[in-house]
mmCIF file with all atom_site columns, C-alpha atoms in Angstrom:
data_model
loop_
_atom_site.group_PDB
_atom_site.id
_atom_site.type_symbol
_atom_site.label_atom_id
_atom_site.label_alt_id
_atom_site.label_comp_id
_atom_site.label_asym_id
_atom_site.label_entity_id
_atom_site.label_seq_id
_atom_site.pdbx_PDB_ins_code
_atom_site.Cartn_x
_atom_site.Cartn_y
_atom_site.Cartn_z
_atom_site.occupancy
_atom_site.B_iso_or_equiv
_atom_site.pdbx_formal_charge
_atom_site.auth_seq_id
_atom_site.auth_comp_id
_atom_site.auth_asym_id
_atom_site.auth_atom_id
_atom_site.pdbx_PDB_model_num
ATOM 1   C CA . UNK A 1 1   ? -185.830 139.703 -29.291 1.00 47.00 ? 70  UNK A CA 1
ATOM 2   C CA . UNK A 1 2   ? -186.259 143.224 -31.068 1.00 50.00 ? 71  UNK A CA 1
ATOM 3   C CA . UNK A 1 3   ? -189.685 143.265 -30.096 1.00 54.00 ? 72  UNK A CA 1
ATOM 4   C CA . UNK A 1 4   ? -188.826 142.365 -26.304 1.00 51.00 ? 73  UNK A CA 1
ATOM 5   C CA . UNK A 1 5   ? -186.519 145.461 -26.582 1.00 58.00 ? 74  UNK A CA 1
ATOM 6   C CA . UNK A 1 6   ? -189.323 147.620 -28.173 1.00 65.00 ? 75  UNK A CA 1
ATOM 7   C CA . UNK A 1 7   ? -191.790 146.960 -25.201 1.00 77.00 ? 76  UNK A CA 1
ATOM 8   C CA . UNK A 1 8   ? -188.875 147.345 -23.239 1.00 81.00 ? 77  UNK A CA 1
ATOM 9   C CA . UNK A 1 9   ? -188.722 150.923 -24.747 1.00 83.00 ? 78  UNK A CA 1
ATOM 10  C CA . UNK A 1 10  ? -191.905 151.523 -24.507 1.00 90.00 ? 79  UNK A CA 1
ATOM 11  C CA . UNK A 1 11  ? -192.565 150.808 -20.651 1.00 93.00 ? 80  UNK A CA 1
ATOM 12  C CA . UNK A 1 12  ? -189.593 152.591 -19.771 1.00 94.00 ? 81  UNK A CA 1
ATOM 13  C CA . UNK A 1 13  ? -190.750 155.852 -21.880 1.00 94.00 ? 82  UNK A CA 1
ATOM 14  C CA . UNK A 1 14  ? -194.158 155.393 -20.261 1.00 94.00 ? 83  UNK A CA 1
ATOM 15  C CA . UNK A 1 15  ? -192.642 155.130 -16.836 1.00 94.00 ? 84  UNK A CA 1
ATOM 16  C CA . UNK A 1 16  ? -189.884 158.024 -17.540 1.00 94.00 ? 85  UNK A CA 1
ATOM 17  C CA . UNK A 1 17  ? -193.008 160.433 -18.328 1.00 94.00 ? 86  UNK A CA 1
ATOM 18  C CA . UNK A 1 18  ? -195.140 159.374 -15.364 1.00 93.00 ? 87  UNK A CA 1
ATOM 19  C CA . UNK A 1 19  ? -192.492 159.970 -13.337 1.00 94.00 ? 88  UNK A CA 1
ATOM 20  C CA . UNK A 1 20  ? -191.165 163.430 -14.332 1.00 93.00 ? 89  UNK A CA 1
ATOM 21  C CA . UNK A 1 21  ? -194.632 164.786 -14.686 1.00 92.00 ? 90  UNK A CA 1
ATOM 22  C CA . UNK A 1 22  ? -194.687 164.155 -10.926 1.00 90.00 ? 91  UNK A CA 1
ATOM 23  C CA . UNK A 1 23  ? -191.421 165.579 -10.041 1.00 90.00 ? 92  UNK A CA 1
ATOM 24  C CA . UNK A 1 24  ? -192.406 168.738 -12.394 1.00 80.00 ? 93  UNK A CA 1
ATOM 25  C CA . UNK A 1 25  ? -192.108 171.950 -10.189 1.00 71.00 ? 94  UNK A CA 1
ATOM 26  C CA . UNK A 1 26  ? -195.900 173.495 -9.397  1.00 61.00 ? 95  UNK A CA 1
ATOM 27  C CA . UNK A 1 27  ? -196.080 177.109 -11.051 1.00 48.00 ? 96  UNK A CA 1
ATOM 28  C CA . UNK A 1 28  ? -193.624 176.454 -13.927 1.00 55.00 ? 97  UNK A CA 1
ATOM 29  C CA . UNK A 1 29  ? -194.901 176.978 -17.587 1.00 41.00 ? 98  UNK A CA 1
ATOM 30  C CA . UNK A 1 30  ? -192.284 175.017 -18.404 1.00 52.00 ? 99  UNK A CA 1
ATOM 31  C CA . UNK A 1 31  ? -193.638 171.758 -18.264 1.00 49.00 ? 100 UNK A CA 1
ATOM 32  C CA . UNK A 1 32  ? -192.164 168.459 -19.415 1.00 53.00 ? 101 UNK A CA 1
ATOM 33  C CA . UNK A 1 33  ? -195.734 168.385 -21.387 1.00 54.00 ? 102 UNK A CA 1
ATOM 34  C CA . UNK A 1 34  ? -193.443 167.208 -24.555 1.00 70.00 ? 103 UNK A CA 1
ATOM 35  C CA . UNK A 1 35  ? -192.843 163.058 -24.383 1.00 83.00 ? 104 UNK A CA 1
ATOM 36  C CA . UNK A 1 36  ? -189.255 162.866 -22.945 1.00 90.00 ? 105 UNK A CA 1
ATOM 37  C CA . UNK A 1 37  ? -187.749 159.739 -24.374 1.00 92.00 ? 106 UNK A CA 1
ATOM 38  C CA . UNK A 1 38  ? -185.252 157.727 -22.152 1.00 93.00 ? 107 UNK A CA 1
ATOM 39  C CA . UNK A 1 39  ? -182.333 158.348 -24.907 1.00 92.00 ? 108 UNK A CA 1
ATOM 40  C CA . UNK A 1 40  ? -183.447 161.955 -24.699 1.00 94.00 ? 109 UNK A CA 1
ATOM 41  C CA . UNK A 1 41  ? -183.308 162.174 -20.887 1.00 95.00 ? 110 UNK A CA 1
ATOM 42  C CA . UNK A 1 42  ? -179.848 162.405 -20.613 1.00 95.00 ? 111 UNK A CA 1
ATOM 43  C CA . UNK A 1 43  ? -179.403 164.995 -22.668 1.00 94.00 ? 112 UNK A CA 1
ATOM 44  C CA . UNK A 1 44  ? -181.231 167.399 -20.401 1.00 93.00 ? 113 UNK A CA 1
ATOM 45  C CA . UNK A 1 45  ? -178.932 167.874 -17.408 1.00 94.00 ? 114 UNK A CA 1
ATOM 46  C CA . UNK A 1 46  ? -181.495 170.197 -15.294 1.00 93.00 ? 115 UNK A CA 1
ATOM 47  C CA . UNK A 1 47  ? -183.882 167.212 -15.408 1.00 93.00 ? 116 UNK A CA 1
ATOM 48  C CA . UNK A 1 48  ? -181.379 164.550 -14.130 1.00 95.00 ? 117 UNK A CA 1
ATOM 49  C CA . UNK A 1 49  ? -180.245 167.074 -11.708 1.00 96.00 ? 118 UNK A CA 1
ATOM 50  C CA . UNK A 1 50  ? -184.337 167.535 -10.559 1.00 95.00 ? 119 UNK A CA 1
ATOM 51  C CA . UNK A 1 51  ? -184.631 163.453 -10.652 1.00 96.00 ? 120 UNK A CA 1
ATOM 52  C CA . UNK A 1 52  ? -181.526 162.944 -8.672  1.00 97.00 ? 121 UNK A CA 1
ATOM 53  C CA . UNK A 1 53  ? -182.871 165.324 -5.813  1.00 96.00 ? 122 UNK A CA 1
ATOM 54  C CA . UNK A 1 54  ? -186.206 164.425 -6.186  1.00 96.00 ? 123 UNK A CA 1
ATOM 55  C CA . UNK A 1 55  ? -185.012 160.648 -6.110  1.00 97.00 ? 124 UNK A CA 1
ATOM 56  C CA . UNK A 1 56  ? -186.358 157.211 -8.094  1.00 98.00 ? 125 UNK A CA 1
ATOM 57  C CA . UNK A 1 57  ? -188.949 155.560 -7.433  1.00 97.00 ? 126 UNK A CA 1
ATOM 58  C CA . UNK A 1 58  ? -188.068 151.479 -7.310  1.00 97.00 ? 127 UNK A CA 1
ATOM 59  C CA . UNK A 1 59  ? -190.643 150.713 -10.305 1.00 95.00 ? 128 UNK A CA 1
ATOM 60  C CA . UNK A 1 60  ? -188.785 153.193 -12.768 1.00 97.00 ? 129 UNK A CA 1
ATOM 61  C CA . UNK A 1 61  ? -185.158 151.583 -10.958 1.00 97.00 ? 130 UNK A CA 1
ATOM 62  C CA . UNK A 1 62  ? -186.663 147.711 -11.906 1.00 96.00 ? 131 UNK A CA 1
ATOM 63  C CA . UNK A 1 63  ? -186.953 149.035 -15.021 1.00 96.00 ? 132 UNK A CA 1
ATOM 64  C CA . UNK A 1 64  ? -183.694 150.480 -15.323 1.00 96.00 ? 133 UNK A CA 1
ATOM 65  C CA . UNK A 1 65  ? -182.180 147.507 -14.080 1.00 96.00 ? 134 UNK A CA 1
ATOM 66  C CA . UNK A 1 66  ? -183.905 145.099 -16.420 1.00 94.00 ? 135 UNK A CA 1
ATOM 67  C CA . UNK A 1 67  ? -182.560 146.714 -19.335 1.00 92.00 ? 136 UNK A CA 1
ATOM 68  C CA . UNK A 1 68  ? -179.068 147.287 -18.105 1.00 93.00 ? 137 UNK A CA 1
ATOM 69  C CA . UNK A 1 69  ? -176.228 143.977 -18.259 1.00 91.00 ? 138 UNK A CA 1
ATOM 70  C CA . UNK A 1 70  ? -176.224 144.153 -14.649 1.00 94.00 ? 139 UNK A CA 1
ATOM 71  C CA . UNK A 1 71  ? -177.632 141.443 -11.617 1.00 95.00 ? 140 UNK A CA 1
ATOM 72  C CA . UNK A 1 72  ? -178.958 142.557 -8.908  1.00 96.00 ? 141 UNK A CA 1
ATOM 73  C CA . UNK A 1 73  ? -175.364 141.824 -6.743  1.00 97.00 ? 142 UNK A CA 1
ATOM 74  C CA . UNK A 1 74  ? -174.024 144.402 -9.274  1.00 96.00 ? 143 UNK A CA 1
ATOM 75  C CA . UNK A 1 75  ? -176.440 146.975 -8.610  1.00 98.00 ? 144 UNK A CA 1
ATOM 76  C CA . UNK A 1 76  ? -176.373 146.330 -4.778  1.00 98.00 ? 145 UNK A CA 1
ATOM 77  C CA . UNK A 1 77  ? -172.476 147.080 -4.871  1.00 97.00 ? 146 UNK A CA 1
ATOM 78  C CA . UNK A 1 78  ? -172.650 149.558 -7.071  1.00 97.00 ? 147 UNK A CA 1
ATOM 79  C CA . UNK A 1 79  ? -175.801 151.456 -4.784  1.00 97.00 ? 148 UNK A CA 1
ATOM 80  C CA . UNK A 1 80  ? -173.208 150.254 -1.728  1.00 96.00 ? 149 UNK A CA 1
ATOM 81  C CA . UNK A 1 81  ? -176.112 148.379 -0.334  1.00 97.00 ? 150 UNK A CA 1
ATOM 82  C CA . UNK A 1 82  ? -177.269 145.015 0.564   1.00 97.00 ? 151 UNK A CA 1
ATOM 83  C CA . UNK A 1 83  ? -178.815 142.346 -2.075  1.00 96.00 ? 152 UNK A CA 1
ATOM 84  C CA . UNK A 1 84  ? -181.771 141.898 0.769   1.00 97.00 ? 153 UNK A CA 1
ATOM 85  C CA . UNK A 1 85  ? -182.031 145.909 0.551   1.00 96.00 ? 154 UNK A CA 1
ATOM 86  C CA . UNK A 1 86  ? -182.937 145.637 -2.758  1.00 96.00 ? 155 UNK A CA 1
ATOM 87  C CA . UNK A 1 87  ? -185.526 143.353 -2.301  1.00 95.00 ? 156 UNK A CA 1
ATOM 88  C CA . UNK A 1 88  ? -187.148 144.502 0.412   1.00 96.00 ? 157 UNK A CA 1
ATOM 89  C CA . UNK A 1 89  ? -187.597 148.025 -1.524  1.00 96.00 ? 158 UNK A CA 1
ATOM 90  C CA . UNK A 1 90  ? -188.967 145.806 -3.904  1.00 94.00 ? 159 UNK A CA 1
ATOM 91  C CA . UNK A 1 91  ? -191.816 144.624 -1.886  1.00 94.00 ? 160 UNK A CA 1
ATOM 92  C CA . UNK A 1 92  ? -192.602 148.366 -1.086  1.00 93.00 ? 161 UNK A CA 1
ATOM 93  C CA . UNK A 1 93  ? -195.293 149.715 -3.520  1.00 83.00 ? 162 UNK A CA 1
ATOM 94  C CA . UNK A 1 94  ? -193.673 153.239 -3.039  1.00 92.00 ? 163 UNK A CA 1
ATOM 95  C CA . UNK A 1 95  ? -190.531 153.368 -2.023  1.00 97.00 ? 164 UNK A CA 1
ATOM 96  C CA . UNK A 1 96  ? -188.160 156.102 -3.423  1.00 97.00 ? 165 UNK A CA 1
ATOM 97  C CA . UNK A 1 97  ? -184.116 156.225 -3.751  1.00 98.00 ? 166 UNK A CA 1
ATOM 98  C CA . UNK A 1 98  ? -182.232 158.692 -1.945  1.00 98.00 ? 167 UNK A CA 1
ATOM 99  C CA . UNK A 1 99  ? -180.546 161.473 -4.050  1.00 98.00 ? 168 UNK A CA 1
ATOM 100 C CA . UNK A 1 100 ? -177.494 159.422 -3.534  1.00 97.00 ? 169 UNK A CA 1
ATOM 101 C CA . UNK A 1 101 ? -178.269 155.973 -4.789  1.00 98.00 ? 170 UNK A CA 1
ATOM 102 C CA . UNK A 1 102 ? -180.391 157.840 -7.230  1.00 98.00 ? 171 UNK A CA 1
ATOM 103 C CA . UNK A 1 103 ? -177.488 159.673 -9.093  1.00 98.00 ? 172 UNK A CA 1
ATOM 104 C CA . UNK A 1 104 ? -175.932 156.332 -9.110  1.00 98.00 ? 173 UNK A CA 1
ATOM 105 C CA . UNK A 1 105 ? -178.680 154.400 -10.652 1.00 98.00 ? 174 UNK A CA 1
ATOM 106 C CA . UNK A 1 106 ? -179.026 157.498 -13.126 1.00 98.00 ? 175 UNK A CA 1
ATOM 107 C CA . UNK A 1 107 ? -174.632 157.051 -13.600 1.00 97.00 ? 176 UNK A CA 1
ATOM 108 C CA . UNK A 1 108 ? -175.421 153.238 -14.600 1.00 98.00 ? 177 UNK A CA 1
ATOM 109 C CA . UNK A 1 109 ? -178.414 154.040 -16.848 1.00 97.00 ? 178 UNK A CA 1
ATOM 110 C CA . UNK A 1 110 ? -176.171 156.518 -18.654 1.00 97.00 ? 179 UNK A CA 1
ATOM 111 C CA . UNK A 1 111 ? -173.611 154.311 -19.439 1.00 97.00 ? 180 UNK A CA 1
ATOM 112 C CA . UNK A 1 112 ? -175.847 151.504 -20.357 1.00 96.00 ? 181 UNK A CA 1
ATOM 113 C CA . UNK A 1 113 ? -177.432 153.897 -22.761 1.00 95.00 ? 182 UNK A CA 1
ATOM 114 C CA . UNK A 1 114 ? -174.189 154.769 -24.429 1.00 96.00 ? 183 UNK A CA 1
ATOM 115 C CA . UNK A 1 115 ? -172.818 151.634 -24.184 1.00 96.00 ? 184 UNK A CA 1
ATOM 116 C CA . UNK A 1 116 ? -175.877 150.166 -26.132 1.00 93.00 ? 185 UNK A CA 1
ATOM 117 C CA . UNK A 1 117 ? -175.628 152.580 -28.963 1.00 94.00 ? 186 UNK A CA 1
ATOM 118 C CA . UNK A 1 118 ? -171.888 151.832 -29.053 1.00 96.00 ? 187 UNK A CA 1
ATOM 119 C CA . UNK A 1 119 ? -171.883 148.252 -29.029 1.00 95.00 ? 188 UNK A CA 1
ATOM 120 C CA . UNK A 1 120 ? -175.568 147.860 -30.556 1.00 90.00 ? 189 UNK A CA 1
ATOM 121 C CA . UNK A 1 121 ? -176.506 144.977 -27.952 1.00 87.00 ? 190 UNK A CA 1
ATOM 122 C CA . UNK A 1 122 ? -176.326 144.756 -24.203 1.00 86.00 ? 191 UNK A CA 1
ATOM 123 C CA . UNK A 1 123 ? -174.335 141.136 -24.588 1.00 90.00 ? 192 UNK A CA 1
ATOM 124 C CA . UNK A 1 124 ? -171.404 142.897 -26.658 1.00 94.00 ? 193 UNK A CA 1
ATOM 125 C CA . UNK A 1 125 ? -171.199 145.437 -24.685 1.00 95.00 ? 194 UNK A CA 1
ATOM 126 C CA . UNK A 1 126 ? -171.535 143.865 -20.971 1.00 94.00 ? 195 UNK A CA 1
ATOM 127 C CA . UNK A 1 127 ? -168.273 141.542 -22.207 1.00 96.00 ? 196 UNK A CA 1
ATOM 128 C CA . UNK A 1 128 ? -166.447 145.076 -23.332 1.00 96.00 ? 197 UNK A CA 1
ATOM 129 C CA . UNK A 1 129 ? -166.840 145.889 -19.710 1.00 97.00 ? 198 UNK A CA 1
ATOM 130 C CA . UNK A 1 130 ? -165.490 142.689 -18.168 1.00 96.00 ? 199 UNK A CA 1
ATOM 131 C CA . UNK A 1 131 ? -162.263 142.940 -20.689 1.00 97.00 ? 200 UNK A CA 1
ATOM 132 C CA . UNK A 1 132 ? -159.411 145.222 -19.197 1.00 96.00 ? 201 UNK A CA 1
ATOM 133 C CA . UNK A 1 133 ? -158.629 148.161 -21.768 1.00 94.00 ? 202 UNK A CA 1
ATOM 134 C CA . UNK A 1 134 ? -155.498 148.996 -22.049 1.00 93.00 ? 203 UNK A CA 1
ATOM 135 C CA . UNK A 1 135 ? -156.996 152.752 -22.506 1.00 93.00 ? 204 UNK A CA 1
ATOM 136 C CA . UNK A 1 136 ? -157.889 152.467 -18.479 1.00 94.00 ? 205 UNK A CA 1
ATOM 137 C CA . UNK A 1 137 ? -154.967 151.179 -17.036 1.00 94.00 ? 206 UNK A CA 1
ATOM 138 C CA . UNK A 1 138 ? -155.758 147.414 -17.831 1.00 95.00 ? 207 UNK A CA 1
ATOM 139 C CA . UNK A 1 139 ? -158.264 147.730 -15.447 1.00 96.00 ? 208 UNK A CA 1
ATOM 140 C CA . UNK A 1 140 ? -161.788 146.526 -16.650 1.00 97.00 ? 209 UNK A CA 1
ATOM 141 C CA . UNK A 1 141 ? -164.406 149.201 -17.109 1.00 98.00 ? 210 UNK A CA 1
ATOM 142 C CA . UNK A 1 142 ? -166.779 147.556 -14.927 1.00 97.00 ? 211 UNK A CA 1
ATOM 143 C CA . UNK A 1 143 ? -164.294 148.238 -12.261 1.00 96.00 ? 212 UNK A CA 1
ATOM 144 C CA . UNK A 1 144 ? -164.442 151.564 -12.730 1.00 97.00 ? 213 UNK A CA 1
ATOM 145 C CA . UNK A 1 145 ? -167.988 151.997 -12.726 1.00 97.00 ? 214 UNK A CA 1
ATOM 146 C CA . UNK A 1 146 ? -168.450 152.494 -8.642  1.00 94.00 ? 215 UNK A CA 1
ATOM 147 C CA . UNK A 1 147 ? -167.675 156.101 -8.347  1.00 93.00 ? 216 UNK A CA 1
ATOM 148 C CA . UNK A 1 148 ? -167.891 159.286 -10.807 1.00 93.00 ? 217 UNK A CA 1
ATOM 149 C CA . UNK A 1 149 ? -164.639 159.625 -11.824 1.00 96.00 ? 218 UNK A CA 1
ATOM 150 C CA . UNK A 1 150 ? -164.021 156.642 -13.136 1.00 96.00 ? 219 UNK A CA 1
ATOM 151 C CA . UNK A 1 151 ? -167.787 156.366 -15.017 1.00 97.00 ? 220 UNK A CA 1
ATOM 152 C CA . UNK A 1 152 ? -166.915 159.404 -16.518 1.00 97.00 ? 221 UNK A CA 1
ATOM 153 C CA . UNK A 1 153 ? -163.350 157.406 -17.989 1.00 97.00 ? 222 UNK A CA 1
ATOM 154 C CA . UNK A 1 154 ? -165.719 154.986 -19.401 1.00 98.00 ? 223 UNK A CA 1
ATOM 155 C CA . UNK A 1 155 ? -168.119 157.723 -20.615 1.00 98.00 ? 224 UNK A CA 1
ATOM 156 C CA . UNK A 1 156 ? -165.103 159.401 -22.345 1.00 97.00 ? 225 UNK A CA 1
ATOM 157 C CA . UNK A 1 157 ? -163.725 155.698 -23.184 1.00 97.00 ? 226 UNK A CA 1
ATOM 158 C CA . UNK A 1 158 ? -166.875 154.528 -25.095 1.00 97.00 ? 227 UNK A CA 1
ATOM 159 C CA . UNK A 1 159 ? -167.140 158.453 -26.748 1.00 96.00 ? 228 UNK A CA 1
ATOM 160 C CA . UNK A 1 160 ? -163.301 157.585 -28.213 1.00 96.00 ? 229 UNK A CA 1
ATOM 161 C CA . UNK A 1 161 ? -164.488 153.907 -29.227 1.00 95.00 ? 230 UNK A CA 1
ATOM 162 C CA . UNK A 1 162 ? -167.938 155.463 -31.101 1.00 93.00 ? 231 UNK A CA 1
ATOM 163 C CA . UNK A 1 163 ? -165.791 158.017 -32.910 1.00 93.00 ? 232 UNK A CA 1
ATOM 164 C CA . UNK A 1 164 ? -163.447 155.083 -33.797 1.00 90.00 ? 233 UNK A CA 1
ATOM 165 C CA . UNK A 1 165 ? -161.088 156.406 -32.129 1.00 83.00 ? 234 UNK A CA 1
ATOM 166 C CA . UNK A 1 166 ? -159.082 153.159 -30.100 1.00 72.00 ? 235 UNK A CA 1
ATOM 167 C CA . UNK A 1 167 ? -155.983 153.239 -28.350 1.00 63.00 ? 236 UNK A CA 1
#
């Protein structure tokens, strides 16, 4: 299983870097020559904000989504499109998000990240966002997880948790 999750890593890294060197503006010296880790990605808010616009490609998305506790019905509802969507993007070799479902899929990766390092697996913490907290209203945190606002209460919800900080 950890090694599953280390080639995980590593196609995902590989992917990440492929991608951003192609998204990298022409004439700028400074170049995302540096490997960019997935973990470190999110740290750098001008390069989400340049991936967003720029949009994701479906084979760094199936990627995304195969490391993430979600099915594919989740991600269609969260990306407010349909399951056969999904699939038919699949089946094109280059299709691209919009900027809108993009920023989603980035949202989702996000939390997934965070929730990983919180919970240290993707079981543990997938059934932490099916159980209502009573720090959100009783509502469960995968309900809040379709628009910004409430990703960032789960952002700021698994920050409190991780600094052992529960309600």
């Amino acid at each position: 299983m950890v090694e599953l999750a280390e080639n995980n890593d590593v196609q995902i890294n590989k992917a990440l870097n492929i991608y951003l060197k192609k998204i990298e503006p022409s004439g700028k010296t400074k170049a995302y020559s540096k490997s960019v880790t997935y973990k470190k990605f999110f740290t750098d808010r001008m390069l989400i904000v340049r991936s967003i616009r720029s949009g994701i490609p479906y084979s760094l998305f199936k990627l995304i989504k195969d490391i993430t506790p979600f099915t594919e019905n989740d991600w269609a509802n969260f990306l407010d499109i349909s399951t056969k969507s999904l699939q038919r993007y699949k089946k094109e070799s280059e299709f691209v998000f919009k900027p809108i479902h993009s920023e989603k899929i980035i949202e989702l990766a996000e939390v997934t990240n965070l929730g990983n390092d919180v919970f240290d697996s993707n079981d543990q913490f997938y059934s932490w966002l099916n159980a209502p907290s009573l720090a959100l209203g009783n509502l469960k945190p995968f309900e809040l997880l379709k628009d910004s606002y409430g990703k960032e209460m789960v952002m700021n919800e698994l920050n409190r948790i991780d600094q052992g900080i529960f309600v």
